[in-house]
């Protein structure tokens, strides 16, 4: 079983290229099958989740032609099956986008109930409410969600909670429905806007993405397009916090600084110097971090997917900080692992009370989920001694070449696959 072996203590210094946004890619790859023409999609991150999505669309007959590591030509012309049920797809949350895409195009879809990170109860009632409002029947059968309709008709849908997944899924189902659909209380995340832009370049008519009211005028058909996915806000934010924890100097390149504003603002409060340019952000940290408080919120608030990264940083700050998780109720599971590294954090419900400590020390720990796993890696890069992290497959779901990018910044991190390799790493790194 692969593990990360990490020797902490080196400040991360240099420049790092940020890849395409995983969560935008998942929506866009599902949307790409909604035309019989060919879509060329660029800047797809080469991570486990996007590869599972590509396998899933191939499994129902779509053609997926990889032009290079990050570019695919996709055609939904030969789709013969509307059922997606394999062991892989159950592991990714975004399998639900295939429901919206297949329902929107073929008016029927059968997809395994989604899995994804275990960060709390993750219902999909708002997705289902949206499909039903458009005229579909939706039922659960043998672990599958089955959605069907004779025809889909535009509707006025008010989301009870701000949901990225439901907003994107309803856009997918409504883009070719008859008439106009209005989604109120829509999610405003950059990846919602990216999926809407993609559908619009395919001939869709979606207005207002990025605000809380989205208007979708159904079109009879979509056509092929060429599209480049936006940079990954969370990958960028993770490297920015890695700079803060290791007292480093890191420039994240190929980003949209506007998407990183809530992250940059918190890093400034922590005492880091943050410099923005057109498509890059530089974070310089020279001294012990300040404490602060933070509450996760839908965009443009501080992202829940950055909550573990800011918590590990606050664990090394001066004073007491409070982190409130308002999106997912079970997102502090990594705190036990961080405690093994010397952190002083008390979790009460959806709140973590953090008393900063002067240092972390290396330990043997496990990645409980994708973002928490990445946060533990950056904690380990700042820790004294060697940390060994298990279950790194979670991290590989969403970060391309994570260890290589960290190595290029001076981080001492390797993938080891046996006790012997780990011993070699310990000897080499002293
Ligand atoms: C997406 C992201 C995930 C991110 C999250 C919040 C993908 C593949 N995943 O997840 O990385 O952490 O947005 O930014 O893009 N909810 C309901 N009913 C629903 C749907 C959601 O009650 O039908 C609740 C959820 O339990 C959660 C909140 O709404 O408390 C937000 O969830 P949502 O935005 O839907 O998250 P995901 O789309 O699953």
CSV table of C-alpha atoms and ligand atoms in Angstrom, one decimal:
chain,number,residue,atom,x,y,z
A,1,UNK,CA,0.0,0.0,0.0
A,2,UNK,CA,1.5,3.3,-1.1
A,3,UNK,CA,2.3,5.9,1.6
A,4,UNK,CA,3.7,9.4,1.6
A,5,UNK,CA,7.0,9.7,3.6
A,6,UNK,CA,7.6,13.3,4.5
A,7,UNK,CA,10.5,14.9,6.3
A,8,UNK,CA,9.4,18.3,7.5
A,9,UNK,CA,11.3,21.5,8.1
A,10,UNK,CA,12.1,22.8,4.7
A,11,UNK,CA,10.4,26.1,3.7
A,12,UNK,CA,8.6,25.7,0.4
A,13,UNK,CA,10.0,28.1,-2.1
A,14,UNK,CA,9.4,28.6,-5.8
A,15,UNK,CA,6.6,28.6,-8.4
A,16,UNK,CA,4.0,26.0,-9.0
A,17,UNK,CA,1.6,25.5,-12.0
A,18,UNK,CA,-2.0,24.9,-10.9
A,19,UNK,CA,-4.1,22.5,-13.0
A,20,UNK,CA,-7.7,22.5,-14.1
A,21,UNK,CA,-10.5,22.6,-11.5
A,22,UNK,CA,-11.5,19.0,-10.6
A,23,UNK,CA,-15.0,20.0,-9.6
A,24,UNK,CA,-15.6,22.0,-12.8
A,25,UNK,CA,-14.1,19.1,-14.9
A,26,UNK,CA,-16.5,16.6,-13.4
A,27,UNK,CA,-19.6,18.7,-14.4
A,28,UNK,CA,-18.1,19.5,-17.8
A,29,UNK,CA,-17.2,15.9,-18.7
A,30,UNK,CA,-20.8,14.9,-18.0
A,31,UNK,CA,-22.1,17.8,-20.0
A,32,UNK,CA,-19.9,16.9,-23.0
A,33,UNK,CA,-22.0,13.8,-23.7
A,34,UNK,CA,-25.1,15.9,-24.2
A,35,UNK,CA,-24.3,16.5,-27.9
A,36,UNK,CA,-23.8,14.0,-30.7
A,37,UNK,CA,-21.0,16.3,-32.0
A,38,UNK,CA,-17.5,16.3,-30.7
A,39,UNK,CA,-16.3,18.4,-27.7
A,40,UNK,CA,-12.7,19.1,-27.2
A,41,UNK,CA,-12.0,19.7,-23.5
A,42,UNK,CA,-8.7,21.1,-22.3
A,43,UNK,CA,-7.0,21.5,-18.9
A,44,UNK,CA,-8.7,18.4,-17.4
A,45,UNK,CA,-6.7,17.5,-14.3
A,46,UNK,CA,-5.2,14.0,-14.5
A,47,UNK,CA,-6.6,12.8,-11.2
A,48,UNK,CA,-8.5,9.7,-10.1
A,49,UNK,CA,-12.0,11.4,-10.0
A,50,UNK,CA,-11.8,12.8,-13.5
A,51,UNK,CA,-10.4,9.5,-14.9
A,52,UNK,CA,-13.3,7.6,-13.2
A,53,UNK,CA,-15.8,10.0,-14.9
A,54,UNK,CA,-14.1,9.4,-18.3
A,55,UNK,CA,-14.3,5.6,-17.8
A,56,UNK,CA,-18.0,5.9,-16.8
A,57,UNK,CA,-18.9,7.8,-20.0
A,58,UNK,CA,-16.9,5.4,-22.1
A,59,UNK,CA,-18.7,2.5,-20.4
A,60,UNK,CA,-22.1,3.7,-21.9
A,61,UNK,CA,-20.7,4.1,-25.4
A,62,UNK,CA,-19.3,7.7,-25.5
A,63,UNK,CA,-16.0,8.0,-27.3
A,64,UNK,CA,-13.2,9.4,-25.3
A,65,UNK,CA,-10.1,10.3,-27.4
A,66,UNK,CA,-7.2,11.5,-25.3
A,67,UNK,CA,-5.2,14.0,-27.2
A,68,UNK,CA,-2.7,14.5,-24.4
A,69,UNK,CA,-2.5,14.2,-20.6
A,70,UNK,CA,-5.0,17.1,-20.1
A,71,UNK,CA,-7.0,17.2,-23.3
A,72,UNK,CA,-9.8,14.9,-24.5
A,73,UNK,CA,-12.1,14.8,-27.4
A,74,UNK,CA,-15.5,13.5,-26.3
A,75,UNK,CA,-18.4,12.4,-28.4
A,76,UNK,CA,-21.8,11.2,-27.0
A,77,UNK,CA,-23.0,10.1,-30.5
A,78,UNK,CA,-22.8,6.4,-29.9
A,79,UNK,CA,-24.2,6.2,-26.4
A,80,UNK,CA,-26.3,3.1,-26.3
A,81,UNK,CA,-26.9,2.7,-22.6
A,82,UNK,CA,-28.4,5.0,-20.0
A,83,UNK,CA,-27.3,2.9,-17.0
A,84,UNK,CA,-24.1,3.7,-15.1
A,85,UNK,CA,-23.3,1.1,-12.5
A,86,UNK,CA,-19.7,0.1,-11.8
A,87,UNK,CA,-17.7,-0.1,-8.7
A,88,UNK,CA,-15.6,2.9,-9.5
A,89,UNK,CA,-18.4,5.3,-10.1
A,90,UNK,CA,-19.9,4.6,-6.7
A,91,UNK,CA,-16.7,6.1,-5.2
A,92,UNK,CA,-17.1,9.5,-6.8
A,93,UNK,CA,-19.7,12.0,-5.6
A,94,UNK,CA,-20.0,13.6,-9.0
A,95,UNK,CA,-21.4,10.5,-10.6
A,96,UNK,CA,-24.7,12.3,-10.0
A,97,UNK,CA,-24.0,14.7,-12.8
A,98,UNK,CA,-24.5,11.8,-15.2
A,99,UNK,CA,-28.1,11.7,-14.0
A,100,UNK,CA,-28.7,15.3,-15.0
A,101,UNK,CA,-26.8,14.9,-18.3
A,102,UNK,CA,-28.5,11.6,-19.4
A,103,UNK,CA,-31.9,12.8,-18.2
A,104,UNK,CA,-31.5,16.1,-20.1
A,105,UNK,CA,-30.4,14.4,-23.3
A,106,UNK,CA,-32.3,11.1,-23.4
A,107,UNK,CA,-35.0,11.7,-20.8
A,108,UNK,CA,-33.9,8.6,-18.9
A,109,UNK,CA,-31.0,7.8,-16.6
A,110,UNK,CA,-30.1,5.0,-14.1
A,111,UNK,CA,-27.0,5.8,-12.0
A,112,UNK,CA,-25.6,4.2,-8.9
A,113,UNK,CA,-26.1,6.2,-5.7
A,114,UNK,CA,-23.1,8.5,-5.3
A,115,UNK,CA,-20.3,8.0,-2.8
A,116,UNK,CA,-17.4,10.4,-2.4
A,117,UNK,CA,-15.6,11.7,0.7
A,118,UNK,CA,-17.2,10.7,4.0
A,119,UNK,CA,-17.4,14.2,5.4
A,120,UNK,CA,-21.0,14.0,6.6
A,121,UNK,CA,-24.5,13.2,5.5
A,122,UNK,CA,-24.6,14.2,1.8
A,123,UNK,CA,-28.2,14.0,0.7
A,124,UNK,CA,-29.3,14.7,-2.9
A,125,UNK,CA,-32.9,15.6,-2.2
A,126,UNK,CA,-32.4,19.0,-3.9
A,127,UNK,CA,-31.2,17.4,-7.1
A,128,UNK,CA,-34.3,15.1,-7.0
A,129,UNK,CA,-36.6,18.0,-6.2
A,130,UNK,CA,-35.2,19.8,-9.3
A,131,UNK,CA,-35.6,16.8,-11.6
A,132,UNK,CA,-39.2,16.3,-10.4
A,133,UNK,CA,-40.0,20.0,-10.9
A,134,UNK,CA,-38.9,19.6,-14.5
A,135,UNK,CA,-41.4,16.7,-14.9
A,136,UNK,CA,-39.3,13.6,-14.3
A,137,UNK,CA,-40.2,10.7,-12.1
A,138,UNK,CA,-37.4,9.7,-9.8
A,139,UNK,CA,-37.1,6.5,-7.7
A,140,UNK,CA,-34.5,4.5,-6.0
A,141,UNK,CA,-34.2,0.9,-7.2
A,142,UNK,CA,-31.6,-1.7,-6.2
A,143,UNK,CA,-29.1,1.1,-5.1
A,144,UNK,CA,-29.6,3.0,-8.3
A,145,UNK,CA,-31.4,6.3,-8.9
A,146,UNK,CA,-33.7,6.0,-11.8
A,147,UNK,CA,-34.9,9.3,-13.4
A,148,UNK,CA,-37.3,9.3,-16.4
A,149,UNK,CA,-39.6,11.7,-18.2
A,150,UNK,CA,-41.7,11.8,-21.4
A,151,UNK,CA,-40.6,15.4,-21.8
A,152,UNK,CA,-38.9,17.9,-19.5
A,153,UNK,CA,-40.6,21.3,-19.0
A,154,UNK,CA,-38.9,24.5,-17.6
A,155,UNK,CA,-39.9,25.2,-14.0
A,156,UNK,CA,-39.2,27.7,-11.2
A,157,UNK,CA,-37.1,25.9,-8.6
A,158,UNK,CA,-36.1,27.3,-5.2
A,159,UNK,CA,-33.3,25.4,-3.6
A,160,UNK,CA,-33.7,24.9,0.2
A,161,UNK,CA,-29.9,24.8,0.6
A,162,UNK,CA,-27.2,26.3,-1.5
A,163,UNK,CA,-25.9,23.3,-3.3
A,164,UNK,CA,-23.2,23.2,-5.9
A,165,UNK,CA,-24.2,19.7,-7.1
A,166,UNK,CA,-27.9,20.4,-7.3
A,167,UNK,CA,-27.3,23.7,-9.1
A,168,UNK,CA,-25.1,22.1,-11.8
A,169,UNK,CA,-27.4,19.0,-12.1
A,170,UNK,CA,-30.5,21.1,-12.6
A,171,UNK,CA,-28.7,23.2,-15.2
A,172,UNK,CA,-27.8,20.0,-17.0
A,173,UNK,CA,-31.3,18.6,-16.9
A,174,UNK,CA,-32.9,21.9,-17.9
A,175,UNK,CA,-30.6,23.1,-20.7
A,176,UNK,CA,-32.6,21.2,-23.4
A,177,UNK,CA,-36.0,21.3,-21.6
A,178,UNK,CA,-39.0,23.0,-23.2
A,179,UNK,CA,-39.3,26.6,-21.9
A,180,UNK,CA,-37.5,28.5,-19.1
A,181,UNK,CA,-36.1,27.2,-15.9
A,182,UNK,CA,-35.3,29.5,-13.0
A,183,UNK,CA,-33.1,28.3,-10.2
A,184,UNK,CA,-33.3,30.5,-7.1
A,185,UNK,CA,-30.8,30.3,-4.2
A,186,UNK,CA,-28.3,28.8,-6.7
A,187,UNK,CA,-24.7,28.1,-5.8
A,188,UNK,CA,-22.3,30.8,-7.1
A,189,UNK,CA,-19.0,28.8,-7.0
A,190,UNK,CA,-16.6,29.4,-9.9
A,191,UNK,CA,-17.1,25.8,-11.1
A,192,UNK,CA,-20.9,26.4,-11.4
A,193,UNK,CA,-20.1,29.3,-13.7
A,194,UNK,CA,-17.6,27.2,-15.7
A,195,UNK,CA,-20.2,24.5,-16.3
A,196,UNK,CA,-22.7,27.1,-17.4
A,197,UNK,CA,-20.1,28.7,-19.7
A,198,UNK,CA,-19.3,25.3,-21.2
A,199,UNK,CA,-23.0,24.6,-21.9
A,200,UNK,CA,-23.4,28.1,-23.4
A,201,UNK,CA,-20.5,27.4,-25.8
A,202,UNK,CA,-22.4,24.2,-26.8
A,203,UNK,CA,-25.4,26.4,-27.7
A,204,UNK,CA,-27.2,26.5,-24.4
A,205,UNK,CA,-28.8,29.6,-23.1
A,206,UNK,CA,-27.9,30.0,-19.4
A,207,UNK,CA,-27.9,33.5,-17.8
A,208,UNK,CA,-27.0,34.6,-14.3
A,209,UNK,CA,-24.5,31.8,-13.3
A,210,UNK,CA,-22.4,33.3,-10.6
A,211,UNK,CA,-25.4,35.0,-9.0
A,212,UNK,CA,-28.1,33.3,-6.9
A,213,UNK,CA,-30.7,33.4,-9.7
A,214,UNK,CA,-29.9,31.3,-12.8
A,215,UNK,CA,-32.2,31.5,-15.9
A,216,UNK,CA,-32.1,28.7,-18.4
A,217,UNK,CA,-33.9,29.0,-21.7
A,218,UNK,CA,-34.2,25.5,-23.1
A,219,UNK,CA,-32.7,24.9,-26.5
A,220,UNK,CA,-33.6,22.0,-28.8
A,221,UNK,CA,-30.1,20.7,-29.2
A,222,UNK,CA,-26.5,21.3,-28.2
A,223,UNK,CA,-23.5,21.2,-30.5
A,224,UNK,CA,-19.8,20.5,-30.2
A,225,UNK,CA,-17.3,23.0,-28.8
A,226,UNK,CA,-13.7,23.6,-27.7
A,227,UNK,CA,-13.3,24.6,-24.1
A,228,UNK,CA,-10.6,25.1,-21.5
A,229,UNK,CA,-11.5,24.4,-17.9
A,230,UNK,CA,-10.7,27.1,-15.2
A,231,UNK,CA,-7.8,26.6,-12.8
A,232,UNK,CA,-8.4,24.7,-9.5
A,233,UNK,CA,-9.1,27.2,-6.7
A,234,UNK,CA,-8.6,24.5,-4.0
A,235,UNK,CA,-5.4,23.1,-5.4
A,236,UNK,CA,-4.1,26.7,-5.5
A,237,UNK,CA,-5.3,27.4,-2.0
A,238,UNK,CA,-3.6,24.3,-0.7
A,239,UNK,CA,-0.2,25.4,-2.0
A,240,UNK,CA,-0.8,28.9,-0.6
A,241,UNK,CA,-1.4,27.5,2.8
A,242,UNK,CA,1.6,25.2,2.4
A,243,UNK,CA,3.7,28.3,2.0
A,244,UNK,CA,2.2,29.8,5.1
A,245,UNK,CA,2.9,26.7,7.3
A,246,UNK,CA,6.4,26.1,6.1
A,247,UNK,CA,7.4,29.8,6.3
A,248,UNK,CA,8.0,29.7,2.6
A,249,UNK,CA,7.6,31.8,-0.5
A,250,UNK,CA,5.4,30.2,-3.1
A,251,UNK,CA,3.9,31.6,-6.3
A,252,UNK,CA,0.8,29.8,-7.6
A,253,UNK,CA,0.7,30.3,-11.3
A,254,UNK,CA,-2.1,29.9,-13.9
A,255,UNK,CA,-4.8,30.9,-11.4
A,256,UNK,CA,-7.7,33.4,-11.3
A,257,UNK,CA,-6.8,35.6,-8.3
A,258,UNK,CA,-10.5,36.7,-7.9
A,259,UNK,CA,-11.5,33.1,-7.1
A,260,UNK,CA,-8.9,33.0,-4.4
A,261,UNK,CA,-9.9,36.2,-2.6
A,262,UNK,CA,-11.4,34.6,0.6
A,263,UNK,CA,-8.2,32.5,0.9
A,264,UNK,CA,-5.9,35.4,0.3
A,265,UNK,CA,-7.7,37.5,2.8
A,266,UNK,CA,-7.3,34.9,5.6
A,267,UNK,CA,-3.6,34.4,4.8
A,268,UNK,CA,-3.2,38.2,5.2
A,269,UNK,CA,-4.9,38.0,8.5
A,270,UNK,CA,-2.5,35.3,9.5
A,271,UNK,CA,0.4,37.7,8.8
A,272,UNK,CA,1.5,36.4,5.4
A,273,UNK,CA,2.3,38.8,2.6
A,274,UNK,CA,0.0,38.1,-0.4
A,275,UNK,CA,0.8,39.6,-3.8
A,276,UNK,CA,-1.6,39.2,-6.7
A,277,UNK,CA,-0.8,39.6,-10.4
A,278,UNK,CA,-2.9,38.9,-13.5
A,279,UNK,CA,-2.7,35.1,-13.3
A,280,UNK,CA,-0.6,34.4,-10.2
A,281,UNK,CA,-0.6,34.8,-6.4
A,282,UNK,CA,2.5,34.9,-4.3
A,283,UNK,CA,2.4,34.0,-0.6
A,284,UNK,CA,5.4,34.9,1.6
A,285,UNK,CA,5.5,33.9,5.3
A,286,UNK,CA,8.4,34.9,7.4
A,287,UNK,CA,7.2,34.6,11.0
A,288,UNK,CA,4.9,32.7,13.3
A,289,UNK,CA,1.3,33.0,12.1
A,290,UNK,CA,-1.4,35.1,13.9
A,291,UNK,CA,-4.5,33.5,15.2
A,292,UNK,CA,-7.9,34.2,13.6
A,293,UNK,CA,-11.5,32.9,13.3
A,294,UNK,CA,-13.1,31.5,10.3
A,295,UNK,CA,-16.5,30.1,9.2
A,296,UNK,CA,-16.9,28.1,6.0
A,297,UNK,CA,-19.6,29.4,3.7
A,298,UNK,CA,-20.8,28.9,0.1
A,299,UNK,CA,-18.8,31.0,-2.4
A,300,UNK,CA,-17.7,33.8,-2.1
A,301,UNK,CA,-17.2,32.8,1.5
A,302,UNK,CA,-14.3,30.7,2.8
A,303,UNK,CA,-14.6,27.3,1.1
A,304,UNK,CA,-15.3,24.2,3.2
A,305,UNK,CA,-12.7,22.4,0.9
A,306,UNK,CA,-10.1,24.7,2.5
A,307,UNK,CA,-11.2,24.2,6.1
A,308,UNK,CA,-8.6,21.5,7.0
A,309,UNK,CA,-5.8,23.5,5.4
A,310,UNK,CA,-6.6,26.6,7.4
A,311,UNK,CA,-7.1,24.5,10.6
A,312,UNK,CA,-3.6,23.0,10.3
A,313,UNK,CA,-2.2,26.5,9.8
A,314,UNK,CA,-4.0,27.9,12.8
A,315,UNK,CA,-2.7,24.9,14.9
A,316,UNK,CA,0.7,26.5,14.6
A,317,UNK,CA,-0.4,30.1,15.2
A,318,UNK,CA,0.0,32.4,18.2
A,319,UNK,CA,-3.1,32.2,20.4
A,320,UNK,CA,-6.6,30.7,20.1
A,321,UNK,CA,-8.6,30.4,17.0
A,322,UNK,CA,-12.1,29.2,16.2
A,323,UNK,CA,-13.0,27.4,13.0
A,324,UNK,CA,-16.7,26.8,12.3
A,325,UNK,CA,-17.7,24.3,9.6
A,326,UNK,CA,-21.2,25.3,8.3
A,327,UNK,CA,-21.4,23.1,5.2
A,328,UNK,CA,-20.6,19.5,6.2
A,329,UNK,CA,-21.1,18.3,9.8
A,330,UNK,CA,-18.4,15.6,9.9
A,331,UNK,CA,-15.4,17.4,8.6
A,332,UNK,CA,-13.1,17.4,11.6
A,333,UNK,CA,-12.2,13.7,11.5
A,334,UNK,CA,-8.5,14.6,10.7
A,335,UNK,CA,-8.1,16.4,14.0
A,336,UNK,CA,-7.3,13.1,15.8
A,337,UNK,CA,-4.5,12.6,13.3
A,338,UNK,CA,-3.2,16.1,13.8
A,339,UNK,CA,-3.3,15.7,17.6
A,340,UNK,CA,-0.9,12.8,17.1
A,341,UNK,CA,1.4,15.4,15.6
A,342,UNK,CA,1.1,17.6,18.6
A,343,UNK,CA,-1.8,19.9,17.8
A,344,UNK,CA,-4.0,21.2,20.6
A,345,UNK,CA,-7.5,21.2,19.1
A,346,UNK,CA,-10.9,20.6,20.7
A,347,UNK,CA,-13.8,19.8,18.5
A,348,UNK,CA,-17.3,20.6,19.7
A,349,UNK,CA,-20.0,19.8,17.1
A,350,UNK,CA,-19.2,21.9,14.1
A,351,UNK,CA,-16.6,24.0,15.8
A,352,UNK,CA,-12.9,23.5,16.4
A,353,UNK,CA,-11.2,25.5,19.1
A,354,UNK,CA,-7.5,25.6,18.4
A,355,UNK,CA,-4.8,26.6,20.8
A,356,UNK,CA,-1.7,27.2,18.7
A,357,UNK,CA,1.4,25.2,19.4
A,358,UNK,CA,5.0,26.1,18.5
A,359,UNK,CA,5.6,23.0,16.4
A,360,UNK,CA,4.2,19.7,15.1
A,361,UNK,CA,6.2,16.5,15.3
A,362,UNK,CA,6.3,13.7,12.7
A,363,UNK,CA,4.0,10.7,13.3
A,364,UNK,CA,2.3,7.8,11.5
A,365,UNK,CA,-1.1,9.0,10.4
A,366,UNK,CA,-3.9,8.3,7.9
A,367,UNK,CA,-5.6,10.6,5.4
A,368,UNK,CA,-9.3,10.4,6.2
A,369,UNK,CA,-10.5,12.1,3.0
A,370,UNK,CA,-9.2,14.2,0.1
A,371,UNK,CA,-8.8,17.7,1.5
A,372,UNK,CA,-8.0,16.6,5.1
A,373,UNK,CA,-5.3,14.3,3.6
A,374,UNK,CA,-3.8,17.2,1.7
A,375,UNK,CA,-3.9,19.4,4.9
A,376,UNK,CA,-2.0,16.6,6.8
A,377,UNK,CA,0.6,16.6,4.1
A,378,UNK,CA,1.3,20.3,4.5
A,379,UNK,CA,1.3,19.9,8.3
A,380,UNK,CA,3.9,17.2,7.9
A,381,UNK,CA,6.0,19.4,5.7
A,382,UNK,CA,6.1,21.9,8.5
A,383,UNK,CA,6.7,19.3,11.3
A,384,UNK,CA,9.9,18.2,13.0
A,385,UNK,CA,11.0,14.8,11.8
A,386,UNK,CA,9.4,12.2,9.6
A,387,UNK,CA,5.7,11.7,9.0
A,388,UNK,CA,4.2,8.7,7.3
A,389,UNK,CA,0.8,9.1,5.8
A,390,UNK,CA,-1.5,6.1,4.8
A,391,UNK,CA,-4.5,6.0,2.5
A,392,UNK,CA,-3.0,8.5,0.1
A,393,UNK,CA,-5.4,7.3,-2.6
A,394,UNK,CA,-7.9,9.8,-1.1
A,395,UNK,CA,-5.4,12.6,-1.9
A,396,UNK,CA,-4.8,11.3,-5.4
A,397,UNK,CA,-8.5,11.7,-6.1
A,398,UNK,CA,-8.0,15.4,-6.4
A,399,UNK,CA,-4.4,16.4,-6.6
A,400,UNK,CA,-2.3,15.7,-9.7
A,401,UNK,CA,1.4,14.9,-9.0
A,402,UNK,CA,1.0,16.4,-5.5
A,403,UNK,CA,4.3,15.0,-4.2
A,404,UNK,CA,6.2,16.0,-7.4
A,405,UNK,CA,4.9,19.6,-7.2
A,406,UNK,CA,5.9,19.8,-3.5
A,407,UNK,CA,9.3,18.3,-4.3
A,408,UNK,CA,9.8,21.0,-7.0
A,409,UNK,CA,9.3,23.6,-4.2
A,410,UNK,CA,11.9,22.0,-2.0
A,411,UNK,CA,9.6,19.7,0.1
A,412,UNK,CA,11.0,16.4,1.1
A,413,UNK,CA,8.3,14.0,0.2
A,414,UNK,CA,8.3,10.6,-1.5
A,415,UNK,CA,5.8,7.8,-2.2
A,416,UNK,CA,7.0,4.6,-0.5
A,417,UNK,CA,5.5,1.2,-1.1
A,418,UNK,CA,7.2,-1.0,1.5
A,419,UNK,CA,8.9,-0.9,4.9
A,420,UNK,CA,12.2,-1.2,3.1
A,421,UNK,CA,11.6,1.9,1.0
A,422,UNK,CA,10.5,3.7,4.1
A,423,UNK,CA,13.8,2.8,5.9
A,424,UNK,CA,15.7,4.0,2.9
A,425,UNK,CA,13.9,7.3,3.0
A,426,UNK,CA,14.7,7.6,6.7
A,427,UNK,CA,18.3,6.9,6.1
A,428,UNK,CA,18.5,9.3,3.1
A,429,UNK,CA,16.9,12.2,4.9
A,430,UNK,CA,18.7,11.7,8.2
B,1,LIG,C1,-19.4,20.0,-4.0
B,1,LIG,C2,-17.9,19.7,-4.2
B,1,LIG,C3,-17.2,19.5,-2.8
B,1,LIG,C4,-17.5,20.8,-1.9
B,1,LIG,C5,-19.0,21.1,-1.9
B,1,LIG,C6,-19.2,22.4,-1.1
B,1,LIG,C7,-18.0,18.5,-6.2
B,1,LIG,C8,-17.8,17.2,-6.9
B,1,LIG,N1,-17.9,18.5,-4.9
B,1,LIG,O1,-20.0,18.9,-3.3
B,1,LIG,O2,-15.9,19.4,-3.1
B,1,LIG,O3,-17.0,20.5,-0.6
B,1,LIG,O4,-19.5,21.2,-3.2
B,1,LIG,O5,-18.6,23.5,-1.8
B,1,LIG,O6,-18.1,19.5,-6.9
B,1,LIG,N2,-27.3,19.3,0.4
B,1,LIG,C9,-28.5,18.9,0.7
B,1,LIG,N3,-29.3,18.3,-0.3
B,1,LIG,C10,-28.8,18.2,-1.5
B,1,LIG,C11,-27.5,18.6,-1.8
B,1,LIG,C12,-26.8,19.2,-0.8
B,1,LIG,O7,-29.0,19.0,1.9
B,1,LIG,O8,-29.6,17.7,-2.4
B,1,LIG,C13,-26.4,19.9,1.5
B,1,LIG,C14,-25.2,19.1,1.8
B,1,LIG,O9,-25.4,18.0,2.7
B,1,LIG,C15,-24.2,20.1,2.3
B,1,LIG,C16,-24.6,21.4,1.5
B,1,LIG,O10,-25.9,21.1,1.0
B,1,LIG,O11,-24.5,20.4,3.7
B,1,LIG,C17,-23.7,21.7,0.3
B,1,LIG,O12,-23.5,20.6,-0.5
B,1,LIG,P1,-23.2,20.7,-2.0
B,1,LIG,O13,-22.8,22.1,-2.4
B,1,LIG,O14,-24.3,20.0,-2.8
B,1,LIG,O15,-21.9,19.8,-2.1
B,1,LIG,P2,-21.5,18.8,-3.2
B,1,LIG,O16,-22.1,19.2,-4.6
B,1,LIG,O17,-21.8,17.4,-2.8
